[in-house]
Amino acid sequence: MASTDELLTLASVQEAHELIKPFIHQTPVLTSAYINSLASTPQTPESLSKTEWAGHPPANPTLRLHFKCENFQRIGAFKARGAFHAIERLKQSPGFDASRGVVTHSSGNHAQALSLAARESSIPAYIVMPSISNPSKVAATLSYGAQITFSGPTAPEREAAAQKIIDEKGAVLIPPYDHPHIICGQGTAALELLSQVSVPLDAVITPCGGGGLLSGTALACSESPATRVFGAEPSFQGADDGKRGYYSGQRIESVKSLTIGDGLRTPVGKIPWSIIYERRLVDGMFSVTEEQIKAAMRLVYERLKVVVEPSAVVGLAVALYNEDFRRMVEEEVGEKGWDLGVVFSGGNVSLAALGGLFEE
Amino acid sequence: MASTDELLTLASVQEAHELIKPFIHQTPVLTSAYINSLASTPQTPESLSKTEWAGHPPANPTLRLHFKCENFQRIGAFKARGAFHAIERLKQSPGFDASRGVVTHSSGNHAQALSLAARESSIPAYIVMPSISNPSKVAATLSYGAQITFSGPTAPEREAAAQKIIDEKGAVLIPPYDHPHIICGQGTAALELLSQVSVPLDAVITPCGGGGLLSGTALACSESPATRVFGAEPSFQGADDGKRGYYSGQRIESVKSLTIGDGLRTPVGKIPWSIIYERRLVDGMFSVTEEQIKAAMRLVYERLKVVVEPSAVVGLAVALYNEDFRRMVEEEVGEKGWDLGVVFSGGNVSLAALGGLFEE
């Protein structure tokens, strides 16, 4: 891993940022006095009654939250950062031939991000999607000029379809998270966040699916020892593979969860794991329930007035509702509290899907 | 009306802005290349098939839209502007006695706005609401420290309840739109918009319910002859009273519509009417269907990633779908097109209500 580790440093995230700046938005950082007051108020015994903290006095941390709004990023998610970085690096590589194109298998934000980034450099993008993909996601990816190949739903089927394109076209595979250039690109969101907030951040928390965003964030903060990094996951149907792996010392390689945080259904990749766990650049992992994700979404919509997808708010849900996290903050710093950076990863949710989540 | 007219000028909107600046947000102005391209593409014959333009070639205007985001205003709507202005003016009035308080009858954004503005000056706020009001609106108004009195649902019942408070407490009535100070306060949103956009605006379009926002906007633009002002309304169940009155020359005094644009169910007030129609400071009125409002909302959520209430997007819906408006733009300016300011009036919608609107 030595050669990969050398590519995975704060300096490499800073270089990534210089490369992608012309292509991405510096997204805003929002705050809400109301949400801070909720996060700094003990939960009710009722809300704790179904947790292992039932019967204990609720934690009383002080939290000032700084929301990095990657829902306003191009294609509506942080994935644009990694994709543009991978494309820029590819263009620098010796013998690069744009006509061969790039390929990935994804039905989500990475597919759209890679399609956009490739198009802006006039590189063909081949996207392998399961034939059962949501038509709106297919349409969105097509709108960025990609060529879509449908495959069966299993990983071997998708990988075989991608391999066929690699063999036939000479296309370069750009995976969604298990790739140094992707990881460094995703880390640029935290780099901006650290510079945009006028106070030093005590910690940053990001969602963790494949781990690209979390591990990139860890690199971005790796030379700021006062800024710790945490990962957040849904607990539903074992989507907290990152947390379970982190505390058992063994990466979990398979997840089958239908959590509403649909960007977080994948297991943590090998390279992200090496940063998150082996290099100990992430300080802890926390999980939240589906109801807690929905409650956090409701707050963001009704108070911040911005559109986020369910995956985006797991970090906020940890800050508001995860009693382990809240006790840690209270016990460590007391009334001084924490300035916590919270990365909202994206805002790609249809109103029909929202309707399904929140109809009464 | 002479004395009122003297109060209702660009200068009075500018004075209002100076007074309320410490209390309100200068909300951002957003743009979307994607929405501009949609607005600048002819509608399909199918989408025109149910209108009086069926069979005609669709208009092909060029529109660059600048969205003034009052959904990010305090209390989530432009109403904060008028309420803070009314309170500041009240504080300046001779013999003012804060302890008497202010009173209004409203179950919507004006109730919350007046409650907030009064609280920040330590003035009691009495709000008369129909006893059938939405509990979440009652809770929101209570959270700003107001004292709520419930009444029957009809206008005479609400007015009697308010009068009782005036008689007993000496409270000052601050109506939601039919009041010079409210109108000038609402006009400050357009004042900011004109200064925030780097190009001269060819026109501004705002929603029109009671007409406070539209008439205030007309005052703000009244000395910019190159900037025309338009009003937008839902057509459902006659909620386009402003348009019908404007083109018939007679103010319509009663509306009973359950349009999803619930902030726009009221008839235009007398003082707004004097500005909109009698002084000819508004250049035209346009209406849109419920489906067009929903389609515009969908675009704002999915592309701009910001939360708006249905009433907020009627201006955008006119720009996208109202063929009378689109023909006017095309015929007047051809390919040069218009820079059009579009005021998003507010973002107070619950996720449960959104769910009801958009579930599939």
PDB file of N, CA and C in Angstrom, chain A residues 30 71-72 75-76 140 143-144 294 297-308 347-356 358-360, chain B residues 30 71-72 75-76 140 143-144 294 297-308 347-356 358-360:
ATOM      1  N   LEU A  30     -23.924  26.789   5.549  1.00  0.00           N
ATOM      2  CA  LEU A  30     -25.080  27.397   6.218  1.00  0.00           C
ATOM      3  C   LEU A  30     -25.083  27.057   7.705  1.00  0.00           C
ATOM      4  N   ASN A  71     -25.254  19.622  -1.654  1.00  0.00           N
ATOM      5  CA  ASN A  71     -26.485  19.526  -2.449  1.00  0.00           C
ATOM      6  C   ASN A  71     -26.536  20.621  -3.506  1.00  0.00           C
ATOM      7  N   PHE A  72     -25.781  21.702  -3.310  1.00  0.00           N
ATOM      8  CA  PHE A  72     -25.705  22.765  -4.322  1.00  0.00           C
ATOM      9  C   PHE A  72     -24.537  22.551  -5.291  1.00  0.00           C
ATOM     10  N   ILE A  75     -24.261  18.681 -10.537  1.00  0.00           N
ATOM     11  CA  ILE A  75     -25.031  17.423 -10.555  1.00  0.00           C
ATOM     12  C   ILE A  75     -25.721  17.180  -9.213  1.00  0.00           C
ATOM     13  N   GLY A  76     -25.679  18.125  -8.270  1.00  0.00           N
ATOM     14  CA  GLY A  76     -26.426  17.982  -7.026  1.00  0.00           C
ATOM     15  C   GLY A  76     -25.770  17.120  -5.975  1.00  0.00           C
ATOM     16  N   ALA A 140     -31.468  11.270 -16.341  1.00  0.00           N
ATOM     17  CA  ALA A 140     -30.503  12.278 -15.900  1.00  0.00           C
ATOM     18  C   ALA A 140     -29.120  11.969 -16.447  1.00  0.00           C
ATOM     19  N   SER A 143     -28.911  12.728 -20.017  1.00  0.00           N
ATOM     20  CA  SER A 143     -28.902  14.172 -20.283  1.00  0.00           C
ATOM     21  C   SER A 143     -27.493  14.743 -20.208  1.00  0.00           C
ATOM     22  N   TYR A 144     -26.574  14.046 -19.553  1.00  0.00           N
ATOM     23  CA  TYR A 144     -25.179  14.490 -19.525  1.00  0.00           C
ATOM     24  C   TYR A 144     -24.365  13.868 -20.659  1.00  0.00           C
ATOM     25  N   LYS A 294     -35.219  10.716   8.869  1.00  0.00           N
ATOM     26  CA  LYS A 294     -36.381  11.492   8.412  1.00  0.00           C
ATOM     27  C   LYS A 294     -36.584  12.746   9.272  1.00  0.00           C
ATOM     28  N   MET A 297     -34.080  15.263   8.151  1.00  0.00           N
ATOM     29  CA  MET A 297     -34.497  15.837   6.851  1.00  0.00           C
ATOM     30  C   MET A 297     -35.568  16.893   7.049  1.00  0.00           C
ATOM     31  N   ARG A 298     -36.545  16.570   7.904  1.00  0.00           N
ATOM     32  CA  ARG A 298     -37.659  17.492   8.115  1.00  0.00           C
ATOM     33  C   ARG A 298     -37.130  18.839   8.624  1.00  0.00           C
ATOM     34  N   LEU A 299     -36.190  18.776   9.551  1.00  0.00           N
ATOM     35  CA  LEU A 299     -35.596  20.011  10.081  1.00  0.00           C
ATOM     36  C   LEU A 299     -34.898  20.817   8.990  1.00  0.00           C
ATOM     37  N   VAL A 300     -34.162  20.125   8.146  1.00  0.00           N
ATOM     38  CA  VAL A 300     -33.406  20.824   7.096  1.00  0.00           C
ATOM     39  C   VAL A 300     -34.361  21.491   6.114  1.00  0.00           C
ATOM     40  N   TYR A 301     -35.422  20.772   5.741  1.00  0.00           N
ATOM     41  CA  TYR A 301     -36.397  21.358   4.813  1.00  0.00           C
ATOM     42  C   TYR A 301     -37.130  22.531   5.463  1.00  0.00           C
ATOM     43  N   GLU A 302     -37.582  22.327   6.694  1.00  0.00           N
ATOM     44  CA  GLU A 302     -38.476  23.311   7.284  1.00  0.00           C
ATOM     45  C   GLU A 302     -37.724  24.501   7.876  1.00  0.00           C
ATOM     46  N   ARG A 303     -36.473  24.319   8.231  1.00  0.00           N
ATOM     47  CA  ARG A 303     -35.723  25.427   8.826  1.00  0.00           C
ATOM     48  C   ARG A 303     -34.671  26.023   7.899  1.00  0.00           C
ATOM     49  N   LEU A 304     -33.847  25.156   7.268  1.00  0.00           N
ATOM     50  CA  LEU A 304     -32.829  25.702   6.359  1.00  0.00           C
ATOM     51  C   LEU A 304     -33.398  25.991   4.973  1.00  0.00           C
ATOM     52  N   LYS A 305     -34.541  25.395   4.646  1.00  0.00           N
ATOM     53  CA  LYS A 305     -35.190  25.595   3.333  1.00  0.00           C
ATOM     54  C   LYS A 305     -34.305  25.136   2.187  1.00  0.00           C
ATOM     55  N   VAL A 306     -33.542  24.083   2.404  1.00  0.00           N
ATOM     56  CA  VAL A 306     -32.767  23.534   1.294  1.00  0.00           C
ATOM     57  C   VAL A 306     -33.126  22.062   1.104  1.00  0.00           C
ATOM     58  N   VAL A 307     -32.975  21.605  -0.138  1.00  0.00           N
ATOM     59  CA  VAL A 307     -33.356  20.250  -0.517  1.00  0.00           C
ATOM     60  C   VAL A 307     -32.153  19.322  -0.347  1.00  0.00           C
ATOM     61  N   VAL A 308     -32.324  18.304   0.474  1.00  0.00           N
ATOM     62  CA  VAL A 308     -31.280  17.299   0.701  1.00  0.00           C
ATOM     63  C   VAL A 308     -31.866  15.915   0.470  1.00  0.00           C
ATOM     64  N   GLY A 347     -28.367  16.428  -2.926  1.00  0.00           N
ATOM     65  CA  GLY A 347     -29.777  16.811  -2.889  1.00  0.00           C
ATOM     66  C   GLY A 347     -30.588  16.186  -4.010  1.00  0.00           C
ATOM     67  N   ASN A 348     -30.161  15.027  -4.476  1.00  0.00           N
ATOM     68  CA  ASN A 348     -30.862  14.412  -5.599  1.00  0.00           C
ATOM     69  C   ASN A 348     -31.965  13.475  -5.133  1.00  0.00           C
ATOM     70  N   VAL A 349     -33.132  14.064  -4.913  1.00  0.00           N
ATOM     71  CA  VAL A 349     -34.303  13.294  -4.496  1.00  0.00           C
ATOM     72  C   VAL A 349     -35.489  13.871  -5.258  1.00  0.00           C
ATOM     73  N   SER A 350     -36.329  12.999  -5.780  1.00  0.00           N
ATOM     74  CA  SER A 350     -37.487  13.515  -6.516  1.00  0.00           C
ATOM     75  C   SER A 350     -38.591  13.878  -5.543  1.00  0.00           C
ATOM     76  N   LEU A 351     -39.452  14.787  -5.947  1.00  0.00           N
ATOM     77  CA  LEU A 351     -40.577  15.134  -5.088  1.00  0.00           C
ATOM     78  C   LEU A 351     -41.504  13.948  -4.905  1.00  0.00           C
ATOM     79  N   ALA A 352     -41.568  13.060  -5.896  1.00  0.00           N
ATOM     80  CA  ALA A 352     -42.391  11.858  -5.728  1.00  0.00           C
ATOM     81  C   ALA A 352     -41.809  10.981  -4.615  1.00  0.00           C
ATOM     82  N   ALA A 353     -40.489  10.843  -4.583  1.00  0.00           N
ATOM     83  CA  ALA A 353     -39.864  10.046  -3.522  1.00  0.00           C
ATOM     84  C   ALA A 353     -40.066  10.709  -2.167  1.00  0.00           C
ATOM     85  N   LEU A 354     -39.947  12.025  -2.116  1.00  0.00           N
ATOM     86  CA  LEU A 354     -40.213  12.743  -0.858  1.00  0.00           C
ATOM     87  C   LEU A 354     -41.636  12.503  -0.410  1.00  0.00           C
ATOM     88  N   GLY A 355     -42.554  12.554  -1.387  1.00  0.00           N
ATOM     89  CA  GLY A 355     -43.953  12.316  -1.076  1.00  0.00           C
ATOM     90  C   GLY A 355     -44.138  10.962  -0.411  1.00  0.00           C
ATOM     91  N   GLY A 356     -43.475   9.950  -0.968  1.00  0.00           N
ATOM     92  CA  GLY A 356     -43.569   8.614  -0.391  1.00  0.00           C
ATOM     93  C   GLY A 356     -43.022   8.562   1.022  1.00  0.00           C
ATOM     94  N   PHE A 358     -42.852  11.110   3.250  1.00  0.00           N
ATOM     95  CA  PHE A 358     -43.419  12.009   4.259  1.00  0.00           C
ATOM     96  C   PHE A 358     -44.930  12.162   4.212  1.00  0.00           C
ATOM     97  N   GLU A 359     -45.621  11.410   3.349  1.00  0.00           N
ATOM     98  CA  GLU A 359     -47.077  11.555   3.331  1.00  0.00           C
ATOM     99  C   GLU A 359     -47.630  11.120   4.680  1.00  0.00           C
ATOM    100  N   GLU A 360     -48.760  11.716   5.065  1.00  0.00           N
ATOM    101  CA  GLU A 360     -49.306  11.400   6.388  1.00  0.00           C
ATOM    102  C   GLU A 360     -50.561  10.556   6.259  1.00  0.00           C
TER     103      GLU A 360
ATOM    104  N   LEU B  30     -30.655  33.657  -6.973  1.00  0.00           N
ATOM    105  CA  LEU B  30     -30.116  32.459  -7.625  1.00  0.00           C
ATOM    106  C   LEU B  30     -30.480  32.441  -9.107  1.00  0.00           C
ATOM    107  N   ASN B  71     -37.762  32.830   0.366  1.00  0.00           N
ATOM    108  CA  ASN B  71     -37.904  31.625   1.193  1.00  0.00           C
ATOM    109  C   ASN B  71     -36.795  31.540   2.241  1.00  0.00           C
ATOM    110  N   PHE B  72     -35.675  32.229   2.000  1.00  0.00           N
ATOM    111  CA  PHE B  72     -34.604  32.277   2.996  1.00  0.00           C
ATOM    112  C   PHE B  72     -34.735  33.474   3.941  1.00  0.00           C
ATOM    113  N   ILE B  75     -38.519  34.042   9.249  1.00  0.00           N
ATOM    114  CA  ILE B  75     -39.810  33.339   9.288  1.00  0.00           C
ATOM    115  C   ILE B  75     -40.129  32.644   7.967  1.00  0.00           C
ATOM    116  N   GLY B  76     -39.180  32.622   7.030  1.00  0.00           N
ATOM    117  CA  GLY B  76     -39.381  31.850   5.805  1.00  0.00           C
ATOM    118  C   GLY B  76     -40.224  32.525   4.740  1.00  0.00           C
ATOM    119  N   ALA B 140     -46.177  27.351  15.326  1.00  0.00           N
ATOM    120  CA  ALA B 140     -45.123  28.247  14.852  1.00  0.00           C
ATOM    121  C   ALA B 140     -45.360  29.661  15.369  1.00  0.00           C
ATOM    122  N   SER B 143     -44.532  29.911  18.921  1.00  0.00           N
ATOM    123  CA  SER B 143     -43.085  29.856  19.171  1.00  0.00           C
ATOM    124  C   SER B 143     -42.444  31.240  19.046  1.00  0.00           C
ATOM    125  N   TYR B 144     -43.115  32.173  18.380  1.00  0.00           N
ATOM    126  CA  TYR B 144     -42.596  33.544  18.315  1.00  0.00           C
ATOM    127  C   TYR B 144     -43.162  34.410  19.445  1.00  0.00           C
ATOM    128  N   LYS B 294     -47.324  23.098  -9.815  1.00  0.00           N
ATOM    129  CA  LYS B 294     -46.597  21.910  -9.351  1.00  0.00           C
ATOM    130  C   LYS B 294     -45.372  21.623 -10.220  1.00  0.00           C
ATOM    131  N   MET B 297     -42.710  24.018  -9.174  1.00  0.00           N
ATOM    132  CA  MET B 297     -42.140  23.601  -7.881  1.00  0.00           C
ATOM    133  C   MET B 297     -41.143  22.479  -8.073  1.00  0.00           C
ATOM    134  N   ARG B 298     -41.530  21.505  -8.906  1.00  0.00           N
ATOM    135  CA  ARG B 298     -40.664  20.345  -9.122  1.00  0.00           C
ATOM    136  C   ARG B 298     -39.298  20.802  -9.647  1.00  0.00           C
ATOM    137  N   LEU B 299     -39.336  21.721 -10.606  1.00  0.00           N
ATOM    138  CA  LEU B 299     -38.080  22.239 -11.160  1.00  0.00           C
ATOM    139  C   LEU B 299     -37.224  22.924 -10.093  1.00  0.00           C
ATOM    140  N   VAL B 300     -37.874  23.713  -9.252  1.00  0.00           N
ATOM    141  CA  VAL B 300     -37.113  24.445  -8.232  1.00  0.00           C
ATOM    142  C   VAL B 300     -36.481  23.478  -7.244  1.00  0.00           C
ATOM    143  N   TYR B 301     -37.237  22.466  -6.831  1.00  0.00           N
ATOM    144  CA  TYR B 301     -36.693  21.475  -5.900  1.00  0.00           C
ATOM    145  C   TYR B 301     -35.578  20.680  -6.553  1.00  0.00           C
ATOM    146  N   GLU B 302     -35.812  20.217  -7.776  1.00  0.00           N
ATOM    147  CA  GLU B 302     -34.884  19.257  -8.369  1.00  0.00           C
ATOM    148  C   GLU B 302     -33.666  19.942  -8.987  1.00  0.00           C
ATOM    149  N   ARG B 303     -33.797  21.205  -9.358  1.00  0.00           N
ATOM    150  CA  ARG B 303     -32.660  21.892  -9.989  1.00  0.00           C
ATOM    151  C   ARG B 303     -32.009  22.928  -9.090  1.00  0.00           C
ATOM    152  N   LEU B 304     -32.804  23.792  -8.462  1.00  0.00           N
ATOM    153  CA  LEU B 304     -32.207  24.798  -7.576  1.00  0.00           C
ATOM    154  C   LEU B 304     -31.924  24.243  -6.190  1.00  0.00           C
ATOM    155  N   LYS B 305     -32.580  23.141  -5.829  1.00  0.00           N
ATOM    156  CA  LYS B 305     -32.384  22.507  -4.515  1.00  0.00           C
ATOM    157  C   LYS B 305     -32.774  23.426  -3.366  1.00  0.00           C
ATOM    158  N   VAL B 306     -33.797  24.242  -3.592  1.00  0.00           N
ATOM    159  CA  VAL B 306     -34.286  25.056  -2.486  1.00  0.00           C
ATOM    160  C   VAL B 306     -35.765  24.783  -2.259  1.00  0.00           C
ATOM    161  N   VAL B 307     -36.192  24.982  -1.018  1.00  0.00           N
ATOM    162  CA  VAL B 307     -37.557  24.669  -0.601  1.00  0.00           C
ATOM    163  C   VAL B 307     -38.431  25.912  -0.782  1.00  0.00           C
ATOM    164  N   VAL B 308     -39.474  25.783  -1.587  1.00  0.00           N
ATOM    165  CA  VAL B 308     -40.423  26.871  -1.816  1.00  0.00           C
ATOM    166  C   VAL B 308     -41.831  26.348  -1.553  1.00  0.00           C
ATOM    167  N   GLY B 347     -41.097  29.898   1.768  1.00  0.00           N
ATOM    168  CA  GLY B 347     -40.776  28.476   1.751  1.00  0.00           C
ATOM    169  C   GLY B 347     -41.416  27.717   2.895  1.00  0.00           C
ATOM    170  N   ASN B 348     -42.565  28.213   3.373  1.00  0.00           N
ATOM    171  CA  ASN B 348     -43.180  27.560   4.521  1.00  0.00           C
ATOM    172  C   ASN B 348     -44.173  26.491   4.088  1.00  0.00           C
ATOM    173  N   VAL B 349     -43.653  25.294   3.882  1.00  0.00           N
ATOM    174  CA  VAL B 349     -44.479  24.159   3.503  1.00  0.00           C
ATOM    175  C   VAL B 349     -43.952  22.959   4.281  1.00  0.00           C
ATOM    176  N   SER B 350     -44.841  22.160   4.844  1.00  0.00           N
ATOM    177  CA  SER B 350     -44.377  20.992   5.597  1.00  0.00           C
ATOM    178  C   SER B 350     -44.096  19.852   4.630  1.00  0.00           C
ATOM    179  N   LEU B 351     -43.215  18.953   5.048  1.00  0.00           N
ATOM    180  CA  LEU B 351     -42.943  17.790   4.208  1.00  0.00           C
ATOM    181  C   LEU B 351     -44.188  16.928   4.060  1.00  0.00           C
ATOM    182  N   ALA B 352     -45.051  16.931   5.067  1.00  0.00           N
ATOM    183  CA  ALA B 352     -46.299  16.171   4.939  1.00  0.00           C
ATOM    184  C   ALA B 352     -47.165  16.769   3.822  1.00  0.00           C
ATOM    185  N   ALA B 353     -47.236  18.100   3.764  1.00  0.00           N
ATOM    186  CA  ALA B 353     -48.016  18.748   2.702  1.00  0.00           C
ATOM    187  C   ALA B 353     -47.388  18.478   1.344  1.00  0.00           C
ATOM    188  N   LEU B 354     -46.059  18.549   1.268  1.00  0.00           N
ATOM    189  CA  LEU B 354     -45.384  18.221   0.015  1.00  0.00           C
ATOM    190  C   LEU B 354     -45.708  16.796  -0.406  1.00  0.00           C
ATOM    191  N   GLY B 355     -45.684  15.898   0.590  1.00  0.00           N
ATOM    192  CA  GLY B 355     -45.993  14.507   0.308  1.00  0.00           C
ATOM    193  C   GLY B 355     -47.362  14.380  -0.333  1.00  0.00           C
ATOM    194  N   GLY B 356     -48.337  15.101   0.226  1.00  0.00           N
ATOM    195  CA  GLY B 356     -49.681  15.060  -0.324  1.00  0.00           C
ATOM    196  C   GLY B 356     -49.734  15.585  -1.754  1.00  0.00           C
ATOM    197  N   PHE B 358     -47.224  15.590  -4.020  1.00  0.00           N
ATOM    198  CA  PHE B 358     -46.382  14.947  -5.020  1.00  0.00           C
ATOM    199  C   PHE B 358     -46.302  13.427  -4.939  1.00  0.00           C
ATOM    200  N   GLU B 359     -47.060  12.812  -4.044  1.00  0.00           N
ATOM    201  CA  GLU B 359     -46.997  11.347  -4.006  1.00  0.00           C
ATOM    202  C   GLU B 359     -47.484  10.789  -5.333  1.00  0.00           C
ATOM    203  N   GLU B 360     -46.934   9.633  -5.714  1.00  0.00           N
ATOM    204  CA  GLU B 360     -47.315   9.073  -7.021  1.00  0.00           C
ATOM    205  C   GLU B 360     -48.153   7.823  -6.836  1.00  0.00           C
TER     206      GLU B 360
END
